Coordinates of C-alpha atoms and ligand atoms in Angstrom, one line a residue:
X1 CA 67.3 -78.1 -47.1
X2 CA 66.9 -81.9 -46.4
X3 CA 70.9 -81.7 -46.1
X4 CA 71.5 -79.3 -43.6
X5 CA 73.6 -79.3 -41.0
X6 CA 71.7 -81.1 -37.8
X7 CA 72.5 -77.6 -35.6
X8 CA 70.6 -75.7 -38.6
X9 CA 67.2 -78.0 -38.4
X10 CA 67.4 -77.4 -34.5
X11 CA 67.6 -73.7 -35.3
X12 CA 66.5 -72.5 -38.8
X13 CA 66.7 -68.9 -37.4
X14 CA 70.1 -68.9 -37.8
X15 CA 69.5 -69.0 -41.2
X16 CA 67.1 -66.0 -41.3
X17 CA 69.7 -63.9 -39.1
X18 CA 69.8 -59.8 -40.1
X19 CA 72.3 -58.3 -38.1
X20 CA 75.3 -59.2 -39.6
X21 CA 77.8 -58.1 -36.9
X22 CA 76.0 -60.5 -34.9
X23 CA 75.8 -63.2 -37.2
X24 CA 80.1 -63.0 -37.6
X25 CA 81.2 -62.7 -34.1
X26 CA 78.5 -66.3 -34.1
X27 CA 80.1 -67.9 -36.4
X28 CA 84.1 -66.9 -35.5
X29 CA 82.8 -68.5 -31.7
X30 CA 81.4 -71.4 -33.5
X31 CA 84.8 -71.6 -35.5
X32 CA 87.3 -71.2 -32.4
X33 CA 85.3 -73.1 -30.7
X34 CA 84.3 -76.0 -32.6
X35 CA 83.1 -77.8 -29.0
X36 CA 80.5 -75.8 -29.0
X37 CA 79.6 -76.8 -32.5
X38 CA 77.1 -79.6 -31.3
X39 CA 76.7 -78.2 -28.1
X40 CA 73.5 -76.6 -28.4
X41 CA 71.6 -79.7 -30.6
X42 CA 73.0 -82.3 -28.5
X43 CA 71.2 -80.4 -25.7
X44 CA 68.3 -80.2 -27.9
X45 CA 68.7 -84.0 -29.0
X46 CA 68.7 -85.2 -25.7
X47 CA 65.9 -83.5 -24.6
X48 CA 64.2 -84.3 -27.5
X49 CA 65.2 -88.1 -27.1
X50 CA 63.7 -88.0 -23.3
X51 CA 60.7 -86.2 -24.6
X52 CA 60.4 -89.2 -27.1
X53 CA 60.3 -91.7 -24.5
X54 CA 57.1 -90.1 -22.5
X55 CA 55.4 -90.3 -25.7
X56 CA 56.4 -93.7 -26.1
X57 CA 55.1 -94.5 -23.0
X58 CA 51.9 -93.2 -23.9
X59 CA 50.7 -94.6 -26.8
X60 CA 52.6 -98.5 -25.7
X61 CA 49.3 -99.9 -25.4
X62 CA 48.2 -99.1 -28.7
X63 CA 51.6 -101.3 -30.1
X64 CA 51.3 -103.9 -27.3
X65 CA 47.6 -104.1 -29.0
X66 CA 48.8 -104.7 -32.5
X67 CA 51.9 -107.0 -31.3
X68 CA 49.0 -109.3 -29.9
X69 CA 46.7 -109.2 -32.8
X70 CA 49.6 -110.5 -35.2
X71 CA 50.1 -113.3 -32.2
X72 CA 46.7 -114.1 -32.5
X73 CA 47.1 -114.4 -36.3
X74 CA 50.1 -116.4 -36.7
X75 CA 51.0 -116.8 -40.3
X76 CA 53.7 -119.0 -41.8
X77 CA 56.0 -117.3 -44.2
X78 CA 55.0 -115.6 -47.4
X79 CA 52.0 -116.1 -46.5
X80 CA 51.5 -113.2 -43.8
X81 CA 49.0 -111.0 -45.2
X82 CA 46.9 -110.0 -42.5
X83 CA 49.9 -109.8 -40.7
X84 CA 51.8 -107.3 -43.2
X85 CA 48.4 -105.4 -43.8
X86 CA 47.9 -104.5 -40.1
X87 CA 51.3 -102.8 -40.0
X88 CA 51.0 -101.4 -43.1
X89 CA 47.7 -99.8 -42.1
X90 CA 49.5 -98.3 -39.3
X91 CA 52.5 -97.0 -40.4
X92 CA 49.8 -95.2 -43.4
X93 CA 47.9 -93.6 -40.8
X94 CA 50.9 -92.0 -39.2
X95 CA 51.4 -90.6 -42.7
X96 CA 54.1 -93.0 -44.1
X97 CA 53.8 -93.5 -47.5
X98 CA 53.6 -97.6 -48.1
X99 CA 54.6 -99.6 -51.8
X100 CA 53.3 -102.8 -51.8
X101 CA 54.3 -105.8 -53.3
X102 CA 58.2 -105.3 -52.8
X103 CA 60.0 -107.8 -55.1
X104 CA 56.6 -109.4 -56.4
X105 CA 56.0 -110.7 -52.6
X106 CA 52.5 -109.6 -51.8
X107 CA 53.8 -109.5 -48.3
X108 CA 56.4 -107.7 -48.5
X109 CA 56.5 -103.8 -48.4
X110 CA 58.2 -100.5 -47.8
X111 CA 56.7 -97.6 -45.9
X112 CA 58.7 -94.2 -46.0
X113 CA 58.4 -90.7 -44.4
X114 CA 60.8 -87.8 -45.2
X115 CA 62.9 -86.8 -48.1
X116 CA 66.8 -86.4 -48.0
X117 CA 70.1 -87.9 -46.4
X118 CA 70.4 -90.2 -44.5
X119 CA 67.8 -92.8 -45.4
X120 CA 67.6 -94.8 -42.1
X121 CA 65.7 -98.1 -42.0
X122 CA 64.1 -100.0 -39.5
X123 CA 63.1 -103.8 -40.7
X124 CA 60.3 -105.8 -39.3
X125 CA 59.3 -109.2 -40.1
X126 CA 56.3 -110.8 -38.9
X127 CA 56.1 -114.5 -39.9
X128 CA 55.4 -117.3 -37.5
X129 CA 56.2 -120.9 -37.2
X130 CA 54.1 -124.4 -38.3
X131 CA 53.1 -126.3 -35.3
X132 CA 53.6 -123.9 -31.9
X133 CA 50.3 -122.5 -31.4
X134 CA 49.8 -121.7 -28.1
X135 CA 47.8 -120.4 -25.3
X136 CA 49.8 -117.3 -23.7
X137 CA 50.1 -119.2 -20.2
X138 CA 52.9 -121.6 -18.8
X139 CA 51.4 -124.6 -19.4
X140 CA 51.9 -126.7 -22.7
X141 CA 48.0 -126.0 -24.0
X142 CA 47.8 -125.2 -27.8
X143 CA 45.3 -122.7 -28.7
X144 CA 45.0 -124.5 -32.0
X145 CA 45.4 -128.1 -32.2
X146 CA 48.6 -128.4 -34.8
X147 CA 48.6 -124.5 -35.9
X148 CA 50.9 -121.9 -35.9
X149 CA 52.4 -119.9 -33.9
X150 CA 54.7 -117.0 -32.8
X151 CA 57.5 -119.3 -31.3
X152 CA 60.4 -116.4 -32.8
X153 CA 58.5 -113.5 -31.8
X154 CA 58.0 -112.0 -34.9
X155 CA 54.5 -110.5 -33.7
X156 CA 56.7 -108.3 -31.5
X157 CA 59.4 -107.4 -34.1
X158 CA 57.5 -106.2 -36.3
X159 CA 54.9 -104.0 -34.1
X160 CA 58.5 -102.6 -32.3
X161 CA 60.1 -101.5 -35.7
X162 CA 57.1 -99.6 -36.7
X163 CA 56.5 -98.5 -33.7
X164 CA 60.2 -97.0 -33.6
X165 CA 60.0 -95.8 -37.2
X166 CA 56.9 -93.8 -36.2
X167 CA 58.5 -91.9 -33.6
X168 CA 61.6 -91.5 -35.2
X169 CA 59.0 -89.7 -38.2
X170 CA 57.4 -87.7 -34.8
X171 CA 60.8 -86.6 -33.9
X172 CA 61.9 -85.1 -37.3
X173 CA 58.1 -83.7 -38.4
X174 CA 58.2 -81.7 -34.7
X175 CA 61.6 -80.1 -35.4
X176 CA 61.3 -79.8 -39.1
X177 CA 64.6 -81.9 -40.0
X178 CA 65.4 -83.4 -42.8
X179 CA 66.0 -87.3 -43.7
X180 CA 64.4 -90.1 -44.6
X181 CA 62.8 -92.8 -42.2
X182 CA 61.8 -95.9 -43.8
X183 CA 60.3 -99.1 -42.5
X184 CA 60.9 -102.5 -44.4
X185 CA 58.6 -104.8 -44.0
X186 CA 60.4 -108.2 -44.4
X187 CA 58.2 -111.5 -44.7
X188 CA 59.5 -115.2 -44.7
X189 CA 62.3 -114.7 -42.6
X190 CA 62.0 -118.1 -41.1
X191 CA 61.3 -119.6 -44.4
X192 CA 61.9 -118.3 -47.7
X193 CA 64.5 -115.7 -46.9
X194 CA 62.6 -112.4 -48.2
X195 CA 65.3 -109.9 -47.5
X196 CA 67.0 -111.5 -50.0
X197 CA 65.0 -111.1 -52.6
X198 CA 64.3 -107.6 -51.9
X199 CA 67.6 -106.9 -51.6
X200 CA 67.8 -108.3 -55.5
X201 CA 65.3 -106.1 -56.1
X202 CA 67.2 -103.4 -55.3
X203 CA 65.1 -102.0 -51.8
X204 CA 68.0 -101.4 -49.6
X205 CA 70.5 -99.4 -52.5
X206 CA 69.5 -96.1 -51.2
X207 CA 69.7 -97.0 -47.7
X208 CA 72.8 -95.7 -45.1
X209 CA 71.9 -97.9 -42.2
X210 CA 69.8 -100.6 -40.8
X211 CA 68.2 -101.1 -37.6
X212 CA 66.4 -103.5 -36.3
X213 CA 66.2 -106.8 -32.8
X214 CA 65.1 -109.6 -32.5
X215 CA 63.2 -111.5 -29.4
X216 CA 65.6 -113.3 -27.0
X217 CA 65.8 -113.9 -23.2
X218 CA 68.6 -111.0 -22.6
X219 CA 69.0 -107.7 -23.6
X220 CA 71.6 -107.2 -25.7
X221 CA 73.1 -103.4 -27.6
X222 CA 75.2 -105.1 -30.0
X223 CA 74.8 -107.4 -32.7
X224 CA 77.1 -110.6 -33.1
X225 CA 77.7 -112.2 -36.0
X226 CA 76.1 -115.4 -37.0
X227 CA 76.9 -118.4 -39.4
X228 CA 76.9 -118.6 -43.5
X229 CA 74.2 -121.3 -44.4
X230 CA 73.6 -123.1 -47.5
X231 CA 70.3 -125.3 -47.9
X232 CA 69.2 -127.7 -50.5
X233 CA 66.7 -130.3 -51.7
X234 CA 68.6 -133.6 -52.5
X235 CA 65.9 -135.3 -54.8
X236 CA 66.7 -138.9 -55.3
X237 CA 64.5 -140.3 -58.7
X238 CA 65.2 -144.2 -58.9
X239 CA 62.8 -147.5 -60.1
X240 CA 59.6 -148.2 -58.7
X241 CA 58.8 -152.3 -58.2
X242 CA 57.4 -155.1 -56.0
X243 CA 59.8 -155.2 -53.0
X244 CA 58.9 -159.2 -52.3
X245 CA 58.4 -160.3 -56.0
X246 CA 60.6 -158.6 -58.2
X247 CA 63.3 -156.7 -55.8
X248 CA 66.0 -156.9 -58.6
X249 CA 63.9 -154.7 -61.0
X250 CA 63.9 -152.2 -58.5
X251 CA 66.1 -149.2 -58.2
X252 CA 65.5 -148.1 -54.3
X253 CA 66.0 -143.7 -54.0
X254 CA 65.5 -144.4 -50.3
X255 CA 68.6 -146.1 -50.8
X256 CA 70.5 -143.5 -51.9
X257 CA 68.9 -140.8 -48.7
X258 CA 70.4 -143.5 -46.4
X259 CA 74.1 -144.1 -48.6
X260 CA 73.7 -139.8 -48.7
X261 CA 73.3 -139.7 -45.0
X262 CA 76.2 -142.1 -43.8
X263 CA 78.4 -140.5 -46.2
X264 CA 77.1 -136.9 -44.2
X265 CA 77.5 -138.4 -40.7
X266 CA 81.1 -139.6 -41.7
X267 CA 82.0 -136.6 -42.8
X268 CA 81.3 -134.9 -39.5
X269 CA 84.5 -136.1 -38.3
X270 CA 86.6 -134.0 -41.1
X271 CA 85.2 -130.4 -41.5
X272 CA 85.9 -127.6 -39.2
X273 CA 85.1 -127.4 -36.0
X274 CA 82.2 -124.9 -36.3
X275 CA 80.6 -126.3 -39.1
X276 CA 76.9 -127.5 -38.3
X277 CA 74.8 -129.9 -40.7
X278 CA 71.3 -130.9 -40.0
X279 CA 68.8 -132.4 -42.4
X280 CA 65.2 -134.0 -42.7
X281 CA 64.2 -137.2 -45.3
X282 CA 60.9 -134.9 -46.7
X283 CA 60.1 -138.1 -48.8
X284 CA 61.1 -141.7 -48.2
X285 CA 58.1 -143.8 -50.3
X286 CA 54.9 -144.6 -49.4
X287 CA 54.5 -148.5 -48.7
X288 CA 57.1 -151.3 -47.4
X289 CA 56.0 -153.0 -50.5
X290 CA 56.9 -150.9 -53.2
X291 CA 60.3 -150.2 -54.0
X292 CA 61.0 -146.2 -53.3
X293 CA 60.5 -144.5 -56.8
X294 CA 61.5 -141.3 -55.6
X295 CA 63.0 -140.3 -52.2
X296 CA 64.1 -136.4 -51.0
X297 CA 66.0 -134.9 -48.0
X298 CA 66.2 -131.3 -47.4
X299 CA 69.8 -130.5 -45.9
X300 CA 71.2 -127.4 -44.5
X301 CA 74.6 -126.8 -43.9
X302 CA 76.6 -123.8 -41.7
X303 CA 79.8 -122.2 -40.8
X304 CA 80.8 -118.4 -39.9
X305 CA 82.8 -118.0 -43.0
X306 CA 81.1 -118.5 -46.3
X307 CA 84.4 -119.9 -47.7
X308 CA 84.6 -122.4 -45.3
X309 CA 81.1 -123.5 -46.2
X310 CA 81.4 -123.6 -49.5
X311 CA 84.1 -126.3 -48.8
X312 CA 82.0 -128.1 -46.7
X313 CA 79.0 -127.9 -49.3
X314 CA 81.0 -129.3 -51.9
X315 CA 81.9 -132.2 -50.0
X316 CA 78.6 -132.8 -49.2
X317 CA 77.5 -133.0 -52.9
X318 CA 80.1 -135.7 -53.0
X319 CA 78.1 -137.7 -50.6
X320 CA 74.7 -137.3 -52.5
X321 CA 76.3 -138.6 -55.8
X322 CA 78.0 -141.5 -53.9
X323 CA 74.1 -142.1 -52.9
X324 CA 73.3 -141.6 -56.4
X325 CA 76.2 -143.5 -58.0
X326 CA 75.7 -146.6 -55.5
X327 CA 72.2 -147.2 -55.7
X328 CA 71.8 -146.2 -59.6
X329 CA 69.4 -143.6 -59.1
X330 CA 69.7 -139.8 -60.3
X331 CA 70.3 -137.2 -58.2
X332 CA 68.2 -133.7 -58.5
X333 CA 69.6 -130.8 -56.6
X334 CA 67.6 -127.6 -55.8
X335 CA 69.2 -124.9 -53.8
X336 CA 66.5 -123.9 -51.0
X337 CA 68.0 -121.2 -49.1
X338 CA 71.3 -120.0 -48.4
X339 CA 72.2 -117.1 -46.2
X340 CA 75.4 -114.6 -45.7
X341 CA 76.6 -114.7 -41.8
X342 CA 76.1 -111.2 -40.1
X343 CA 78.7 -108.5 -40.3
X344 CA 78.2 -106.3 -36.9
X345 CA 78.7 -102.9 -36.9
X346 CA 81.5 -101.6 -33.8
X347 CA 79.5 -97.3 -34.7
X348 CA 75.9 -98.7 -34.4
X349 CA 76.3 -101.3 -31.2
X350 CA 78.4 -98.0 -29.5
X351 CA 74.8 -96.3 -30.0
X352 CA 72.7 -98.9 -29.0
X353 CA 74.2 -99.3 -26.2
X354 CA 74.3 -95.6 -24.6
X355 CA 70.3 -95.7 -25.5
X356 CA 69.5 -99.3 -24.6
X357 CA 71.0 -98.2 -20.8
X358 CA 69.3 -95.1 -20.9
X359 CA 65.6 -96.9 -21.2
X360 CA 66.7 -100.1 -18.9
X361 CA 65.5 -103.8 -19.1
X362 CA 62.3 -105.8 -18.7
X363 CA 60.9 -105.2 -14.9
X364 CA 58.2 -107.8 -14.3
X365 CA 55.1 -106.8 -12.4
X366 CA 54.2 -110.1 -9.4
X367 CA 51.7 -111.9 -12.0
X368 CA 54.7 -111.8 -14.5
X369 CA 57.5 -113.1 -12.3
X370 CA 54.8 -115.8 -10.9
X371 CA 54.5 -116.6 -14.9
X372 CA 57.9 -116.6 -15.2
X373 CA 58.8 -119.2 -11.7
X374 CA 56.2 -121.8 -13.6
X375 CA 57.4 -121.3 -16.9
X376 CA 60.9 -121.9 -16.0
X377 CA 60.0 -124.5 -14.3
X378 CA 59.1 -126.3 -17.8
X379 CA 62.8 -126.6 -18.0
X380 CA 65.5 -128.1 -17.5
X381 CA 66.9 -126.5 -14.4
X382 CA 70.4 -127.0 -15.1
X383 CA 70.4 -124.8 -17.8
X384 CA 68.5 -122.1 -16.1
X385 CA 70.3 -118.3 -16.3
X386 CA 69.2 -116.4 -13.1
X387 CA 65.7 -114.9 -13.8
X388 CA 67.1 -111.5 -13.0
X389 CA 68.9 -111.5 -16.5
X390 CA 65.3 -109.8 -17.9
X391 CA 66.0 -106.3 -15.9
X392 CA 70.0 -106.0 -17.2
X393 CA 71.6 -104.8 -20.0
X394 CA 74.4 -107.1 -20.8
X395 CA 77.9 -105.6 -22.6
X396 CA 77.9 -105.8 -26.2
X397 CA 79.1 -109.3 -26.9
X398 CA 81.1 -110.2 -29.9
X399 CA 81.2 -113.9 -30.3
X400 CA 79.9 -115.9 -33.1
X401 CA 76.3 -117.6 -32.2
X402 CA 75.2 -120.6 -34.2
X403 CA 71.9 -119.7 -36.2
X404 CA 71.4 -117.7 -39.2
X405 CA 69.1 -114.7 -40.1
X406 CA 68.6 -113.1 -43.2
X407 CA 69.2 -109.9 -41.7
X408 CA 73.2 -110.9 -42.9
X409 CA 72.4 -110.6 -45.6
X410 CA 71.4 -106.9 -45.5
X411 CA 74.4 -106.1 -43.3
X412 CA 77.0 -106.9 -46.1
X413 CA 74.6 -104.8 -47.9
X414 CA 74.8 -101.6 -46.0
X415 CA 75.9 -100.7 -42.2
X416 CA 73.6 -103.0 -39.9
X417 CA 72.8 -103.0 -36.6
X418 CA 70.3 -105.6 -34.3
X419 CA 69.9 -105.6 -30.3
X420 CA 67.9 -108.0 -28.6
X421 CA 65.4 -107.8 -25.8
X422 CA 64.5 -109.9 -22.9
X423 CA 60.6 -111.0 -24.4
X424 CA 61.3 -114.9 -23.2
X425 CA 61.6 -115.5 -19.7
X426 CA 65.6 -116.4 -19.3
X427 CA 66.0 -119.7 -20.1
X428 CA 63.4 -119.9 -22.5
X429 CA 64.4 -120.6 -26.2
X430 CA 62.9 -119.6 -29.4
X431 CA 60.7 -121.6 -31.0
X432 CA 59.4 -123.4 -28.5
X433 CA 56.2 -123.6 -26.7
X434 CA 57.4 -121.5 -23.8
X435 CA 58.9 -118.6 -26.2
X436 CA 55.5 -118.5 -27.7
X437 CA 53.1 -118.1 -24.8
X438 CA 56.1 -115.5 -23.6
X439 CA 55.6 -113.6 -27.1
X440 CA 51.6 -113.2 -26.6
X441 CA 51.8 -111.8 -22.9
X442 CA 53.1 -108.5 -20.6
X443 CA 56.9 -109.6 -20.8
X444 CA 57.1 -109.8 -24.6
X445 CA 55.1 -106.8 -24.8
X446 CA 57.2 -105.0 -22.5
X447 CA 60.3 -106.2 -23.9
X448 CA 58.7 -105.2 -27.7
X449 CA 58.3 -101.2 -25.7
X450 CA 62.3 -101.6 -24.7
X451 CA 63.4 -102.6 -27.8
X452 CA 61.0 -100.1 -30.2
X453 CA 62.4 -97.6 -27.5
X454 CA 66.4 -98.2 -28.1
X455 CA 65.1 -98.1 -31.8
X456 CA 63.7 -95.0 -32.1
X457 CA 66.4 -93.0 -30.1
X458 CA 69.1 -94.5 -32.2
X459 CA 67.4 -93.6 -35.2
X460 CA 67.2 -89.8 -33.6
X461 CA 70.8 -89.7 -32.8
X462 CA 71.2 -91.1 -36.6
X463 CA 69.0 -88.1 -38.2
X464 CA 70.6 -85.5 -35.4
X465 CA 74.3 -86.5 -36.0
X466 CA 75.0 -87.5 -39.7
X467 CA 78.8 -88.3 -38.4
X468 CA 77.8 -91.2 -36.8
X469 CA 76.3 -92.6 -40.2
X470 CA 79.7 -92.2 -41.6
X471 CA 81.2 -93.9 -38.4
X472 CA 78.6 -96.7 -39.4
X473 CA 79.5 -96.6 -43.1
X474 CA 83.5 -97.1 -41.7
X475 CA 82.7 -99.9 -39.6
X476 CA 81.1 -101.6 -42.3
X477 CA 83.6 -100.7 -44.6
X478 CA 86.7 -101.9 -42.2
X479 CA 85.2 -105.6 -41.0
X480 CA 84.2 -105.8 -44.9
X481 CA 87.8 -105.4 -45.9
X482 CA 86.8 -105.1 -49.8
X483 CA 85.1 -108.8 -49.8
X484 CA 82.0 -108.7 -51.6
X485 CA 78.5 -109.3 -51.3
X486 CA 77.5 -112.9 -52.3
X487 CA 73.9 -113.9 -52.8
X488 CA 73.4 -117.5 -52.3
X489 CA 70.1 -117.4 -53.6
X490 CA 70.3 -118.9 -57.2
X491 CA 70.2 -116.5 -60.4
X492 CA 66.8 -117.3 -61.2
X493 CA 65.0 -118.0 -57.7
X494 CA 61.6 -116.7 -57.3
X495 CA 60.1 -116.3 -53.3
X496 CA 58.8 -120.1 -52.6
X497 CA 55.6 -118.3 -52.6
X498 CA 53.6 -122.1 -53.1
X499 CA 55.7 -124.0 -51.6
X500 CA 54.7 -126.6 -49.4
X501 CA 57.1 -126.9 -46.6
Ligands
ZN601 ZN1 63.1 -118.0 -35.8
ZN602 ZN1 63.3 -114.8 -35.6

């Protein structure tokens, strides 16, 4: 039954009909008339949807609630386990079945509800950043001298998707429709790339689409694409002696960080334009006197196409053996991270879009534009977006931006779509002090409530409408063009569950 047309869930008398003359004349109407196909559960989808968003509106607090107890429990990456444990206790009490320990990440997990086609997701991730704790107010004030803290607004991501996932599970339990709602719950996205491994794992294979958003300081239906990144210790292991008495002896891996890094800077001038290449020396020696005996500098390098930046990585290799070669030290190379750009999805943002209008932007009460007026003024003011931007919905953009998520790497896997929200006052950046404060107070939360919102009625128009996972499944396939899938994580990588970062 799970596979039934949508207009049969809506009605399941009309598979129980007895007269017969009456069940013909219905279907040669439906046939002539193939208009009036969806006519009757469209009206019942929209209502439906609208009847979604008063309960929504009813149990928000309860999600606010749980948005701010993961902001008050900031965990760095892999290591979220309150953090995945609180929304894994919720999604179980709304009677979602929940496997732990996804791809031998204790954090990670997959709660499901339903049985049947189509298996929509919603993904969640919940991990915070080192060194942005933060009292919610607009005024620099740490709540934790040198601790974490929700700078991406992951506490509202993840409380959003499982929020949305709930309701989508309300929506087909009331009606007695078929499909399967999941929710993925994705640690280490800012550091350790944990879709990726569950994608290795195999999570996502049954999937037909993915939906999630992430925190920004607009509203945005569609998703753009992003850039390719490839990342990578460079571990320099040279000769430890007495810099003053005995220089000769030594072999200096500092050295070759700084030959490695002129080399990098040179090469600036002579890769493509929208290449980006940032790094950090992670060791450099310990004392002026001793000769560096081992020196390391964590590099990442982007660009939009994942050719181009394999081009680019190779050329950077060339620099760390110049390092290596000049200074007679070896080189160690261990691949970090390494991410697949996004591939957006024309069906999906279409959706989104219809549904992000129909529940409207973030509306700040007085206190929050008051917040807002300080915050902003924080920053900058030349780069200030007017602070109206919260209460629109913008068009759905299409240009590349310049970060990377591993949410790309899911969306070469299967048909993907992300929105954003307005939960940072405009203006405000993530991962900063300001988007954190923003992320444990009334305009993330209300900006968590407008994106779980646009979820959850895209996921019902999904589970109503099965031709629009098909008109998902042809977008992917059309801006995929046959390429395929690429991890970049290395055969053998495990999740940097230990590592100190
Ligand atoms: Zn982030
Ligand atoms: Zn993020």
């Amino acid at each position: 039954m799970a596979d039934t047309t949508p207009w049969m869930k809506v009605f399941p008398n009309a598979l129980a009909i007895t007269n017969p003359g009456w069940f013909v004349n219905s279907a040669l109407l439906i046939v002539s008339t193939g208009a009036l196909l969806f006519a009757q559960p469209d009206a019942g989808r929209e209502a439906g949807k609208l009847e979604t968003l008063r309960l929504m509106d009813s149990r928000a607090a309860r999600f606010k609630e749980l948005s701010r107890r993961l902001w008050e429990n900031p965990e760095l990456s892999f290591e979220e386990f309150k953090s995945s444990s609180l929304l894994a206790a919720e999604l179980r009490a709304a009677g979602f079945g929940v496997t732990t320990n996804v791809a031998a990440i204790p954090t990670a997990f997959v709660a499901e509800w339903g049985t049947g086609k189509p298996v929509v997701a919603v993904l969640g991730e919940y991990d915070a950043l080192p060194e942005l704790s933060q009292h919610p107010i607009p005024e620099r004030k740490a709540l934790v001298t040198g601790g974490a803290g929700h700078g991406c607004g992951h506490n509202l991501l993840g409380a959003a998707g499982a929020f949305a996932a709930i309701m989508a599970k309300d929506h087909l339990q009331s009606r007695g429709m078929g499909g399967t709602v999941r929710f993925y719950g994705c640690p280490a996205e800012e550091n350790g790339a944990g879709k990726l491994h569950m994608i290795r794992a195999g999570a996502f294979k049954d999937c037909d689409v993915a939906l999630t958003w992430h925190p920004d300081d607009r509203n945005e239906p569609g998703m753009r694409s992003t850039l390719a990144n490839q990342g990578a210790y460079f571990r320099f292991h040279g000769a430890a002696a007495h810099a003053g008495r005995a220089p000769e002896k030594g072999r200096s891996a500092l050295d070759a960080v700084m030959v490695m890094t002129h080399a990098v800077e040179l090469l600036r001038e002579h890769v493509p334009q929208a290449t980006r290449v940032h790094y950090i020396i992670t060791q450099g020696g310990t004392a002026a006197n001793v000769v560096p005996e081992l020196a390391e500098i964590r590099l990442t390098a982007r660009h939009p196409d994942a050719a181009e930046l394999d081009k680019v990585w190779s050329r950077i290799i060339k620099c760390a053996e110049a390092g290596a070669l000049a200074t007679e030290t070896r080189l160690e190379l261990e691949l970090s991270s390494g991410l697949a750009n996004v591939v957006p999805n024309d069906a999906l943002a279409a959706i989104f879009e219809r549904n992000m209008r129909l529940v409207g932007g973030v509306v700040y009460t007085p206190e929050e534009r008051a917040f807002a007026v300080k915050l902003r003024a924080t920053l900058p003011s030349d780069t200030l977006p007017p602070l109206e931007l919260a209460g629109l919905i913008q068009p759905i953009q299409t240009e590349t931006t310049s970060w990377s998520t591993d949410v790309g790497d899911v969306s070469w896997n299967l048909p993907t779509g992300e929105i954003r929200a307005a939960a940072f006052v405009p203006g405000v950046a993530a991962h900063t002090w300001q988007s954190t404060a923003c992320a444990g107070m009334g305009i993330g939360q209300k900006a968590m409530i407008v994106a779980a919102k646009t979820l959850a009625l895209t996921a019902i128009d999904l589970f109503h409408d099965p031709s629009q996972v098909e008109a998902a499944r042809r977008s992917f396939d059309k801006i995929l063009a046959g390429k395929k899938y690429i991890s970049r994580l290395p055969p053998n990588a495990k999740p940097e569950l230990k590592k100190t970062r």
